[in-house]
PDB file of C-alpha atoms in Angstrom:
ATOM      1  CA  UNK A 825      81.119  43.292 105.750  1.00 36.00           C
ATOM      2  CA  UNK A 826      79.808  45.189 102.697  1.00 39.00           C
ATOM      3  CA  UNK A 827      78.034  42.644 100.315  1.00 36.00           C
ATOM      4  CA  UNK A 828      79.238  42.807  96.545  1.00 39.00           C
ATOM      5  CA  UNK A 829      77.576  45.122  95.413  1.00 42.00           C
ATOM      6  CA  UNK A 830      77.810  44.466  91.358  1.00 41.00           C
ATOM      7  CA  UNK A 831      76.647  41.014  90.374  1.00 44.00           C
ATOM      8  CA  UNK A 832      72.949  42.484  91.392  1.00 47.00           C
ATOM      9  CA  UNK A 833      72.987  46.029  90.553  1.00 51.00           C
ATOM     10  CA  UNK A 834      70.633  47.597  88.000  1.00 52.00           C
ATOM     11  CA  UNK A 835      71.447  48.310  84.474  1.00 61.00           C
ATOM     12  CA  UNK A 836      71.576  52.022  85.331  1.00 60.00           C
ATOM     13  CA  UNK A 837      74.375  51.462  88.140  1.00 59.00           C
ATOM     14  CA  UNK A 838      76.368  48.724  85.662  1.00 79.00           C
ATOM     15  CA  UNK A 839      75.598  51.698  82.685  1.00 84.00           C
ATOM     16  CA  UNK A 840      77.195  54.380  84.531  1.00 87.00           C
ATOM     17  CA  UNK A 841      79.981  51.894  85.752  1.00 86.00           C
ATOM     18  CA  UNK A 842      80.729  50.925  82.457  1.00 89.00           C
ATOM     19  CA  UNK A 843      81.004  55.155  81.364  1.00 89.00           C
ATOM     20  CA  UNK A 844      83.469  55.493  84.452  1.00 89.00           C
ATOM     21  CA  UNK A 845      85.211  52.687  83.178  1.00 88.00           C
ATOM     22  CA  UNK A 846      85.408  54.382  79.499  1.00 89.00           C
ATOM     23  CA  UNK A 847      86.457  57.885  81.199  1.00 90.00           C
ATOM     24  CA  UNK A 848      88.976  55.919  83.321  1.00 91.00           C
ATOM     25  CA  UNK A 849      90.876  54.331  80.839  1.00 89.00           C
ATOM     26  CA  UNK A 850      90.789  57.581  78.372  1.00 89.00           C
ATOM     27  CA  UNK A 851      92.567  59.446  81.509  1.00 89.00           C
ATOM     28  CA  UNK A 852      95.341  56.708  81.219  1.00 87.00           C
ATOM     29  CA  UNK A 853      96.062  57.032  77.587  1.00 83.00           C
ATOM     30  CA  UNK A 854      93.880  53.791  76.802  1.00 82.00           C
ATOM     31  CA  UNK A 855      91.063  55.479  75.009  1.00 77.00           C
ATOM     32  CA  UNK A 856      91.085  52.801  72.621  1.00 77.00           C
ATOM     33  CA  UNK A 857      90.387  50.425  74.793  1.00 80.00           C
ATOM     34  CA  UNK A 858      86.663  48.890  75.471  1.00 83.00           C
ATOM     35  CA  UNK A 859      85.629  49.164  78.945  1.00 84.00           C
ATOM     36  CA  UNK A 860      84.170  45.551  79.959  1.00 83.00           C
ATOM     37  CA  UNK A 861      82.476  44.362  82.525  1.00 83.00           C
ATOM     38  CA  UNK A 862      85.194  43.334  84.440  1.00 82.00           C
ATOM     39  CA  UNK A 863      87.188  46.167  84.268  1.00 85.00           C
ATOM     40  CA  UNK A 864      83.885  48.843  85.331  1.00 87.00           C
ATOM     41  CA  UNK A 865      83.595  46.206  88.325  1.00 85.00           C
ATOM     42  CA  UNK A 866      86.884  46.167  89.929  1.00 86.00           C
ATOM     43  CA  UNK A 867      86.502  49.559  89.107  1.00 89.00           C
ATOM     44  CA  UNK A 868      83.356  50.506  91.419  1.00 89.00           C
ATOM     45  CA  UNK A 869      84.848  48.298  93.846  1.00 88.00           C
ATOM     46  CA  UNK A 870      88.096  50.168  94.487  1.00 88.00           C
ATOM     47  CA  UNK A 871      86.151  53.719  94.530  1.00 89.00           C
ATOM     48  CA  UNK A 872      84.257  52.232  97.536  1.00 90.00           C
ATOM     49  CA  UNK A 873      86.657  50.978  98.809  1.00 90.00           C
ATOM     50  CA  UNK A 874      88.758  53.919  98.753  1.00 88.00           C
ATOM     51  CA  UNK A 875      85.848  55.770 100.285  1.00 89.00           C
ATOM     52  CA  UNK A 876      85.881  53.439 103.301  1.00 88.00           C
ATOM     53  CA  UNK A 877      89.250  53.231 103.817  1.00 89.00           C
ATOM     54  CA  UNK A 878      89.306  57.047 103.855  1.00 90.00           C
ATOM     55  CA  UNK A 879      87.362  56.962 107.167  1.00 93.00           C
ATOM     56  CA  UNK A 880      89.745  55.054 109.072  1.00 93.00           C
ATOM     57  CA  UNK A 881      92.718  58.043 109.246  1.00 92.00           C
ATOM     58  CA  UNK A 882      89.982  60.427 110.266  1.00 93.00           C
ATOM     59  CA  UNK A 883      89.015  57.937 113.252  1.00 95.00           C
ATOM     60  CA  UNK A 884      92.351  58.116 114.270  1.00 94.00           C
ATOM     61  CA  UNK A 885      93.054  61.288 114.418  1.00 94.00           C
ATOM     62  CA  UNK A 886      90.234  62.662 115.649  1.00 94.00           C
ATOM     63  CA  UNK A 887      91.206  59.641 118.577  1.00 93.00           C
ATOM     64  CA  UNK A 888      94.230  60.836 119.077  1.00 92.00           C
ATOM     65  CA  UNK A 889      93.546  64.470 119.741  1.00 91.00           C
ATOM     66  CA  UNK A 890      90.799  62.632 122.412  1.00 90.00           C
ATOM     67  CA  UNK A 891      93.380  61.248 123.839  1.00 89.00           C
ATOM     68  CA  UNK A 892      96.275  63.759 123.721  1.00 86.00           C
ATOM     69  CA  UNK A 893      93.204  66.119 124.651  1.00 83.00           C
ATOM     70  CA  UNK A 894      92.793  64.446 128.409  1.00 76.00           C
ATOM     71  CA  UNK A 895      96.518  65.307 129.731  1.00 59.00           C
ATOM     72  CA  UNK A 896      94.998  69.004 129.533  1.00 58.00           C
ATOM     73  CA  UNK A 897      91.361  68.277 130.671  1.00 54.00           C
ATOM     74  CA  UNK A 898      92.338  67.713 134.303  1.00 49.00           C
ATOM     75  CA  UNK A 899      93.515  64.037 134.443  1.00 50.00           C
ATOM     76  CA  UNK A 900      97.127  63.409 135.389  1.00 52.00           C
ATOM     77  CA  UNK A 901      99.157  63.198 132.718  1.00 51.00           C
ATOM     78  CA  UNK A 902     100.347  59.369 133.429  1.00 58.00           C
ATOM     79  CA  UNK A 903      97.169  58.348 133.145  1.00 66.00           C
ATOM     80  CA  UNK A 904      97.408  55.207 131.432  1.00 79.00           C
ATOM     81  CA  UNK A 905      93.313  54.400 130.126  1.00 84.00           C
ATOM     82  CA  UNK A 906      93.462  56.936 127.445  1.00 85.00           C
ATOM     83  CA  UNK A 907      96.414  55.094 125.698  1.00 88.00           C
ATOM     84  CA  UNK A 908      94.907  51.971 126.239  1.00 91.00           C
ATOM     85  CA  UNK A 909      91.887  53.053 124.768  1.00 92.00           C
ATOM     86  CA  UNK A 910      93.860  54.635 121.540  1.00 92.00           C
ATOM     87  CA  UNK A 911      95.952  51.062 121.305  1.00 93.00           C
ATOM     88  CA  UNK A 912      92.668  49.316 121.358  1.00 95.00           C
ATOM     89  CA  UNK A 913      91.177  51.639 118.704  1.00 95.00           C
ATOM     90  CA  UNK A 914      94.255  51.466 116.190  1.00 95.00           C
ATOM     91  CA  UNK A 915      94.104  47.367 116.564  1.00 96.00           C
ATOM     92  CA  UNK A 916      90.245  47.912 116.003  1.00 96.00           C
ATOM     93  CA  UNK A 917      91.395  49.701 112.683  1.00 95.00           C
ATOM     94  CA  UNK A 918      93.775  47.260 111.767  1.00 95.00           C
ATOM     95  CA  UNK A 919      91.370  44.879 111.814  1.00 95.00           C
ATOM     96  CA  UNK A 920      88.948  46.894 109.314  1.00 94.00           C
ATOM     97  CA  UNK A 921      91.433  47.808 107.186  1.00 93.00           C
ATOM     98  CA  UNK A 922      92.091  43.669 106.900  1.00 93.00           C
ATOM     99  CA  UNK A 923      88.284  43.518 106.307  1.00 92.00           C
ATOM    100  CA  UNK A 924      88.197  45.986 103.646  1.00 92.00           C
ATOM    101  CA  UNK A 925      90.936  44.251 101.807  1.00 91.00           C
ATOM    102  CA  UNK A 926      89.648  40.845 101.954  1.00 90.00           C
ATOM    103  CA  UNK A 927      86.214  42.414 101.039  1.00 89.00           C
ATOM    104  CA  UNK A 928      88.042  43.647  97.496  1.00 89.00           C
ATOM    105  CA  UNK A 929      89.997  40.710  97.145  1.00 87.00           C
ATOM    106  CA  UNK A 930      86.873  38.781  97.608  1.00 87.00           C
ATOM    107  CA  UNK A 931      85.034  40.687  95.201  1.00 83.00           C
ATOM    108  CA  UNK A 932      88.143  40.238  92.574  1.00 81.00           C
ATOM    109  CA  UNK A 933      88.209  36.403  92.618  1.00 80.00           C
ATOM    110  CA  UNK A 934      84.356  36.403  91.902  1.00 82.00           C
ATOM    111  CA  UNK A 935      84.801  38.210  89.179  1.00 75.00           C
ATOM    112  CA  UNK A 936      87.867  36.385  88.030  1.00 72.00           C
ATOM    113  CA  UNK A 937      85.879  33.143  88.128  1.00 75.00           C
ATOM    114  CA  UNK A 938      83.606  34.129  85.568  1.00 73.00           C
ATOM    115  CA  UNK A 939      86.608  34.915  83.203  1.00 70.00           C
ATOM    116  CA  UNK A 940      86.653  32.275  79.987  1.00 65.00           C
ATOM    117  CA  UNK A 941      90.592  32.582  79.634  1.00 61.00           C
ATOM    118  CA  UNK A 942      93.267  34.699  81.338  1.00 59.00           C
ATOM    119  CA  UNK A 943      95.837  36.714  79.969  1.00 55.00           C
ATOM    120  CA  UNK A 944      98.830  34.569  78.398  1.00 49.00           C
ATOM    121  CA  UNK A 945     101.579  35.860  80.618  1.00 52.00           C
ATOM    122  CA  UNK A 946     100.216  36.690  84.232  1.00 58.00           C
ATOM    123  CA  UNK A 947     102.576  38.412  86.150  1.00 66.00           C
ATOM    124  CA  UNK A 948     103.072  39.781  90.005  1.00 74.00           C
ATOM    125  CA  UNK A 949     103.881  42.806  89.835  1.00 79.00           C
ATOM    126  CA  UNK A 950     107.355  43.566  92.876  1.00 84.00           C
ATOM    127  CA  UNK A 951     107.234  46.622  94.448  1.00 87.00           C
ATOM    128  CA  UNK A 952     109.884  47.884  92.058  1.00 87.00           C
ATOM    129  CA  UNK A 953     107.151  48.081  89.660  1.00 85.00           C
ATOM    130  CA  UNK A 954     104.280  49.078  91.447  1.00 90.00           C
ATOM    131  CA  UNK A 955     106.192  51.345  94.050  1.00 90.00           C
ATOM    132  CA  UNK A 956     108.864  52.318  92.645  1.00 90.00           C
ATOM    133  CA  UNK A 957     112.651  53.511  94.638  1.00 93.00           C
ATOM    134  CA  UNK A 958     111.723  57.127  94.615  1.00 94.00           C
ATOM    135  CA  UNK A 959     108.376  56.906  96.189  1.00 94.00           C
ATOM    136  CA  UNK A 960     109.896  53.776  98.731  1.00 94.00           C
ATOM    137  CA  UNK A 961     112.455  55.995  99.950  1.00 95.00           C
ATOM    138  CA  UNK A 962     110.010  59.040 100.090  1.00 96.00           C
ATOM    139  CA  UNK A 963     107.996  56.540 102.179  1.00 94.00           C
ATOM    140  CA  UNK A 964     110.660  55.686 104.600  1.00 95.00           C
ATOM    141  CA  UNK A 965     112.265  59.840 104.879  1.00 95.00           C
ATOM    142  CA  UNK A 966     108.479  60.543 105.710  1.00 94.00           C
ATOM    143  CA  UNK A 967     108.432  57.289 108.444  1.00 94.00           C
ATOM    144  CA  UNK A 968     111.938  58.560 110.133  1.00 94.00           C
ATOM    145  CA  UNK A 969     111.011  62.334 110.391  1.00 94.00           C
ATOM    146  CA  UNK A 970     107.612  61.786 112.224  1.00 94.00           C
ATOM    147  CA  UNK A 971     109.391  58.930 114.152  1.00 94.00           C
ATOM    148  CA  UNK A 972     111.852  61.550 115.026  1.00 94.00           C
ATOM    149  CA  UNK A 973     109.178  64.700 115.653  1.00 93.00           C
ATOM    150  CA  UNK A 974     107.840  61.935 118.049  1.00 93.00           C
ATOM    151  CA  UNK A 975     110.905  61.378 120.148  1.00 93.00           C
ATOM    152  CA  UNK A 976     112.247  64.633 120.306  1.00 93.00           C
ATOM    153  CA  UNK A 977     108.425  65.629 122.368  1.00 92.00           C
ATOM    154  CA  UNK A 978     108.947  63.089 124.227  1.00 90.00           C
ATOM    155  CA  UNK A 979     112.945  64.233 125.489  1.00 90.00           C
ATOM    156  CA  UNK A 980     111.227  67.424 126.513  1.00 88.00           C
ATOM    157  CA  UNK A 981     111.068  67.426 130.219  1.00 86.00           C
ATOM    158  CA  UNK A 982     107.745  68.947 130.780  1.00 83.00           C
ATOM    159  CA  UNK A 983     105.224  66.193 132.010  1.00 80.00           C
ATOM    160  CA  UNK A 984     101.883  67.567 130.208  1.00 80.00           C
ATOM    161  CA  UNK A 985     103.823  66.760 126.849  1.00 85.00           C
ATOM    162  CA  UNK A 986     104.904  63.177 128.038  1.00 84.00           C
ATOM    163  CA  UNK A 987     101.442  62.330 127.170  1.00 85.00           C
ATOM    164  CA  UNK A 988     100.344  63.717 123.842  1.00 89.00           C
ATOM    165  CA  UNK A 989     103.901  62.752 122.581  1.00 91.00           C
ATOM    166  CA  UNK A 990     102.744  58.961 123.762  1.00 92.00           C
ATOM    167  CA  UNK A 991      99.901  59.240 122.033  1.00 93.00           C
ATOM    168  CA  UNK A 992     101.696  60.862 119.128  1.00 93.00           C
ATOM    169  CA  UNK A 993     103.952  57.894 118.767  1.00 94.00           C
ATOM    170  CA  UNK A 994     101.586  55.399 119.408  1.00 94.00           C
ATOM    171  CA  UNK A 995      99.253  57.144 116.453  1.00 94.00           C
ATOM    172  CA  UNK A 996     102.012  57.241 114.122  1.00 95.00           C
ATOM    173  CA  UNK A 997     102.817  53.691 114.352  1.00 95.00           C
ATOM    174  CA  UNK A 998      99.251  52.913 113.801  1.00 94.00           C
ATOM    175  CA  UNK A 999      99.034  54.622 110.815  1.00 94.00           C
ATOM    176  CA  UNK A1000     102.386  53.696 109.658  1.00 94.00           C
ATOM    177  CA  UNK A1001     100.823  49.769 109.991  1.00 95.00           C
ATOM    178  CA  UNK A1002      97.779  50.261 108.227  1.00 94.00           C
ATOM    179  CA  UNK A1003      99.902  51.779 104.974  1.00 93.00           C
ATOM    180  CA  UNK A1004     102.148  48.939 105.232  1.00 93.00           C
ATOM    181  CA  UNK A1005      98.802  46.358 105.324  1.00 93.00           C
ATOM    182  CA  UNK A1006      97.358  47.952 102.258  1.00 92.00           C
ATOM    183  CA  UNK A1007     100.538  48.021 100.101  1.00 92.00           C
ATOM    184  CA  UNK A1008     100.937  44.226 101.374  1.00 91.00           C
ATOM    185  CA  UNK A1009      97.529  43.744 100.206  1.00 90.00           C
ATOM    186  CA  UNK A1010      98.536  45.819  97.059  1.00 89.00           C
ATOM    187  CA  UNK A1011     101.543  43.917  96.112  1.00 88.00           C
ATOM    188  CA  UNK A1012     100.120  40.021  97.076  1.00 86.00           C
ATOM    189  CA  UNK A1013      96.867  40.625  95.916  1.00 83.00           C
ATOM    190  CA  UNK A1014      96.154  37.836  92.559  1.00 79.00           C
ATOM    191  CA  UNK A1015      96.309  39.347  88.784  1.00 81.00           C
ATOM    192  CA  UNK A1016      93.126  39.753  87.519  1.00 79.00           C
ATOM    193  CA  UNK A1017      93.125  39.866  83.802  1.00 77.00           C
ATOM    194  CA  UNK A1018      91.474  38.446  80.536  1.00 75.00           C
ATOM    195  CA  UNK A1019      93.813  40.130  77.912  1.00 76.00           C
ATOM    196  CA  UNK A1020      96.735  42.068  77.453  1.00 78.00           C
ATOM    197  CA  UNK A1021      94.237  45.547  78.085  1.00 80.00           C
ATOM    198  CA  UNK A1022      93.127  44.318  81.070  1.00 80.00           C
ATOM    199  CA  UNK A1023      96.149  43.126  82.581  1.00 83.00           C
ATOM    200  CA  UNK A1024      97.815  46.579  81.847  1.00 86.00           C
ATOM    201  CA  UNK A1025      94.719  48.122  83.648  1.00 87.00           C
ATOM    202  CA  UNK A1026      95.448  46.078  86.766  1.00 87.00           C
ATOM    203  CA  UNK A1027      98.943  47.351  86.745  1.00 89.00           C
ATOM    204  CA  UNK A1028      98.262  50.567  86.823  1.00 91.00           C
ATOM    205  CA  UNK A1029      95.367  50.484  89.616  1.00 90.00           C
ATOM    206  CA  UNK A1030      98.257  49.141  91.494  1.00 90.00           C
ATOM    207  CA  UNK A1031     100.922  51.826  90.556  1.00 92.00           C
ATOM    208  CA  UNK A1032      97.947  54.393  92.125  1.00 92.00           C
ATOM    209  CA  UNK A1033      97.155  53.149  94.765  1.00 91.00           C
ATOM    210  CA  UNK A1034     100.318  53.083  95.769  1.00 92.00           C
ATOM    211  CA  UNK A1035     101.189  56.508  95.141  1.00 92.00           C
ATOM    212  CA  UNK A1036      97.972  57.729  97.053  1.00 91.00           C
ATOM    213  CA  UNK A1037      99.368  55.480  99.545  1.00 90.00           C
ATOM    214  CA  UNK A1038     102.393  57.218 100.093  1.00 90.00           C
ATOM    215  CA  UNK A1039     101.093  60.465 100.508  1.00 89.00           C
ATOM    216  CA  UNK A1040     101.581  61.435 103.819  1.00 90.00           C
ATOM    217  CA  UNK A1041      98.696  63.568 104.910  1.00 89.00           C
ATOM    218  CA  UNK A1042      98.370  61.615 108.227  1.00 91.00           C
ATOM    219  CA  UNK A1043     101.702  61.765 109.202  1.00 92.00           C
ATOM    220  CA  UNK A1044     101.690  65.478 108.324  1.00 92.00           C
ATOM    221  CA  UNK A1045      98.656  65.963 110.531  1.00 92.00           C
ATOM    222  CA  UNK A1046      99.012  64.023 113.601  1.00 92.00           C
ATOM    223  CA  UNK A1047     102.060  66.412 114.818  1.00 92.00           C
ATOM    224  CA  UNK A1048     100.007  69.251 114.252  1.00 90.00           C
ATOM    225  CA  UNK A1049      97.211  68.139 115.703  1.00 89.00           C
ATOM    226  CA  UNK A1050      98.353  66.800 118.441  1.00 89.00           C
ATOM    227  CA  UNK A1051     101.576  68.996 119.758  1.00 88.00           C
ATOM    228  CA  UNK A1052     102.024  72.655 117.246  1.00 84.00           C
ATOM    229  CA  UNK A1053     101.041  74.884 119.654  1.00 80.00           C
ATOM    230  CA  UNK A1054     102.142  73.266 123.425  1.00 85.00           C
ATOM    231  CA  UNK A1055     105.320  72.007 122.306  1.00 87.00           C
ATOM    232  CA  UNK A1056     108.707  74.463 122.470  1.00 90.00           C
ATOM    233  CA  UNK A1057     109.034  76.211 119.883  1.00 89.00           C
ATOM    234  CA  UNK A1058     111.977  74.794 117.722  1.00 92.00           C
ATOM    235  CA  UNK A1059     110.137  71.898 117.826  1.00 93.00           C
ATOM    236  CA  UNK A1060     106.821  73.837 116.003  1.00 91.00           C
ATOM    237  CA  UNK A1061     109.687  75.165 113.705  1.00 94.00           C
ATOM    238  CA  UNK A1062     110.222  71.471 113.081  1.00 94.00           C
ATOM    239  CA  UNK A1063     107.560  70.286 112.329  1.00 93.00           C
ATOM    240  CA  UNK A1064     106.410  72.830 110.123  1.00 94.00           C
ATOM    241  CA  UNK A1065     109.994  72.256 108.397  1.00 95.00           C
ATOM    242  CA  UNK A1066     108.974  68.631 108.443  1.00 93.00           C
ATOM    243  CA  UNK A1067     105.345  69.412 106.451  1.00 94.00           C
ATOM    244  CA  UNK A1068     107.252  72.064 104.011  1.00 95.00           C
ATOM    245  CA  UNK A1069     110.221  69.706 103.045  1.00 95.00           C
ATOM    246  CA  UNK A1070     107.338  67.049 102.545  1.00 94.00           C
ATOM    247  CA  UNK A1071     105.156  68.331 100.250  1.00 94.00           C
ATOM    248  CA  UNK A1072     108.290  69.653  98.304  1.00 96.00           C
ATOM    249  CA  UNK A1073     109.350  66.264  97.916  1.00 95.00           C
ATOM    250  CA  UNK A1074     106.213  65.138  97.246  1.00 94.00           C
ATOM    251  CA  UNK A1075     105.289  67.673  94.349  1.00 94.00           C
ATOM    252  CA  UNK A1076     108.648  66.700  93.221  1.00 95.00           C
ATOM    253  CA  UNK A1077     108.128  62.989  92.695  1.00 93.00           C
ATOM    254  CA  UNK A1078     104.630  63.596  90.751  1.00 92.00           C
ATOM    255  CA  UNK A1079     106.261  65.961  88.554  1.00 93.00           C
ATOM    256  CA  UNK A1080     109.576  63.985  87.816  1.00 92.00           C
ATOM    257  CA  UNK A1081     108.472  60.258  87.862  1.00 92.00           C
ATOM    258  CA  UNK A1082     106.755  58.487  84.829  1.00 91.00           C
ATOM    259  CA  UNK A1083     102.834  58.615  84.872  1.00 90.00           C
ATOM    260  CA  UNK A1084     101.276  55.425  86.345  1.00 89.00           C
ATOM    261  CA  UNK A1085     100.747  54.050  82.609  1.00 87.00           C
ATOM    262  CA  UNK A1086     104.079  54.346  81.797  1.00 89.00           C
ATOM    263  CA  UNK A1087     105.140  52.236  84.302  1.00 87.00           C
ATOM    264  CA  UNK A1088     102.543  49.446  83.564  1.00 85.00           C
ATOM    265  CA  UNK A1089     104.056  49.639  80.371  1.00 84.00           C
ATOM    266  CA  UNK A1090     107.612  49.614  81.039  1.00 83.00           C
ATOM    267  CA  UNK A1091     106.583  46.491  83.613  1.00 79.00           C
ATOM    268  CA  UNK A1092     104.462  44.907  80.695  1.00 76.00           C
ATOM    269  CA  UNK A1093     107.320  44.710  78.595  1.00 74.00           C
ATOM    270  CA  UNK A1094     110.093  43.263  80.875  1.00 67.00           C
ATOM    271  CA  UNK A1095     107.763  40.116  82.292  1.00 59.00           C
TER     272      UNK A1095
END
């Protein structure tokens, strides 16, 4: 896995980490906050991390349309190695997506190590307070549409769709497990914090990343992908319906729900 990548680096790359840090914290209404050390690391860590990470939807769905791809390139369409392949590929994922997260949490403890004192009152933030009802429930509306886009493919009774809608399924579940790994990794992952600035900081990487987690762009994309075009056509109407509604949601929950600072606050001051 990636080595960590701060304790060594130069005084330029800990310099401009440090001024990322500063422009961070401005952007959440912290301007007069110090950016430290610790803060610019876990920093840099999570934008490479979130770099990484962003690779792993791409892999699978540029898979999937392989695989949805070869019930129209001649094989038959009960062909079963092209599933087993995309299975095998979405555990593969899994497993780098676990990487990745112990790589960060890895990185975190190192730096929490070198930390003289820690705040006064730690706390572990639920998913209440980093998630939040609106955005869980968007979560789970986006989960049970695709999940439903999914099965209504597969009641079609044409055989060339029985495959791509397996493959649509057994992408969406993929996906679907690799959201749920990060926001467990999110939600269990250890405080890191030296004072009450620091501590807020934390919560609010959290409340972020969780958002950005609950964007569905993958579970938007996968039905298109894989089935707008060869499917019937109420169930293109569908799915477009399906992306529309979405996005209207979406816009709606970043417009009406409390900026991620806010809710560190608001969590801050009921621990």
């Amino acid at each position: 896995m990636t080595p960590e990548p701060l304790p060594d680096a130069g005084p330029q790359t800990r310099a401009t980490d440090l001024r990322l840090a500063g422009e961070w914290l401005a952007m959440h209404d912290l301007a007069g906050t110090r950016p430290t050390p610790l803060l610019a690391s876990r920093l840099a860590v999570r934008r490479r991390a979130r770099l990484a990470a962003q690779i792993i939807p791409a892999v699978l769905i540029i898979a999937s349309a392989l695989a949805a791809a070869s019930a129209f390139g001649g094989s038959p369409p009960h062909r079963p190695l092209p599933l087993l392949a995309l299975t095998a590929l979405v555990a593969g994922l899994l497993l780098a997506q676990s990487l990745l997260d112990r790589w960060v949490r890895r990185v975190d403890q190192r730096a929490g190590a070198t930390l003289s004192r820690r705040a006064t009152h730690l706390i572990q933030p639920g998913w209440r307070a980093v998630l939040g009802r609106p955005y869980a429930a968007f979560a789970a509306a986006t989960f049970a549409g695709t999940m439903a886009l999914a099965a209504s493919a597969l009641a079609v009774p044409d055989p060339t769709l029985r495959q791509p809608a397996v493959v649509l399924l057994i992408a969406l579940l993929g996906a679907t497990a690799i959201t749920a790994m990060q926001l467990r990794h999110l939600l269990r992952h250890p405080v890191v914090a030296q004072d009450e600035e620091s501590l807020t900081a934390d919560v609010i990487m959290r409340v972020e990343d969780a958002r950005e987690l609950t964007t569905p762009s993958v579970q938007w994309s996968l039905p298109m992908v894989l089935l707008f075009g060869t499917a019937p056509g109420w169930w293109g109407a569908a799915a477009v319906a399906n992306v529309v509604l979405g996005m209207v949601a979406c816009i709606a929950l970043r417009v009406r729900t409390p900026s991620s600072a806010t809710v560190a606050r608001r969590a801050m001051s009921t621990r």
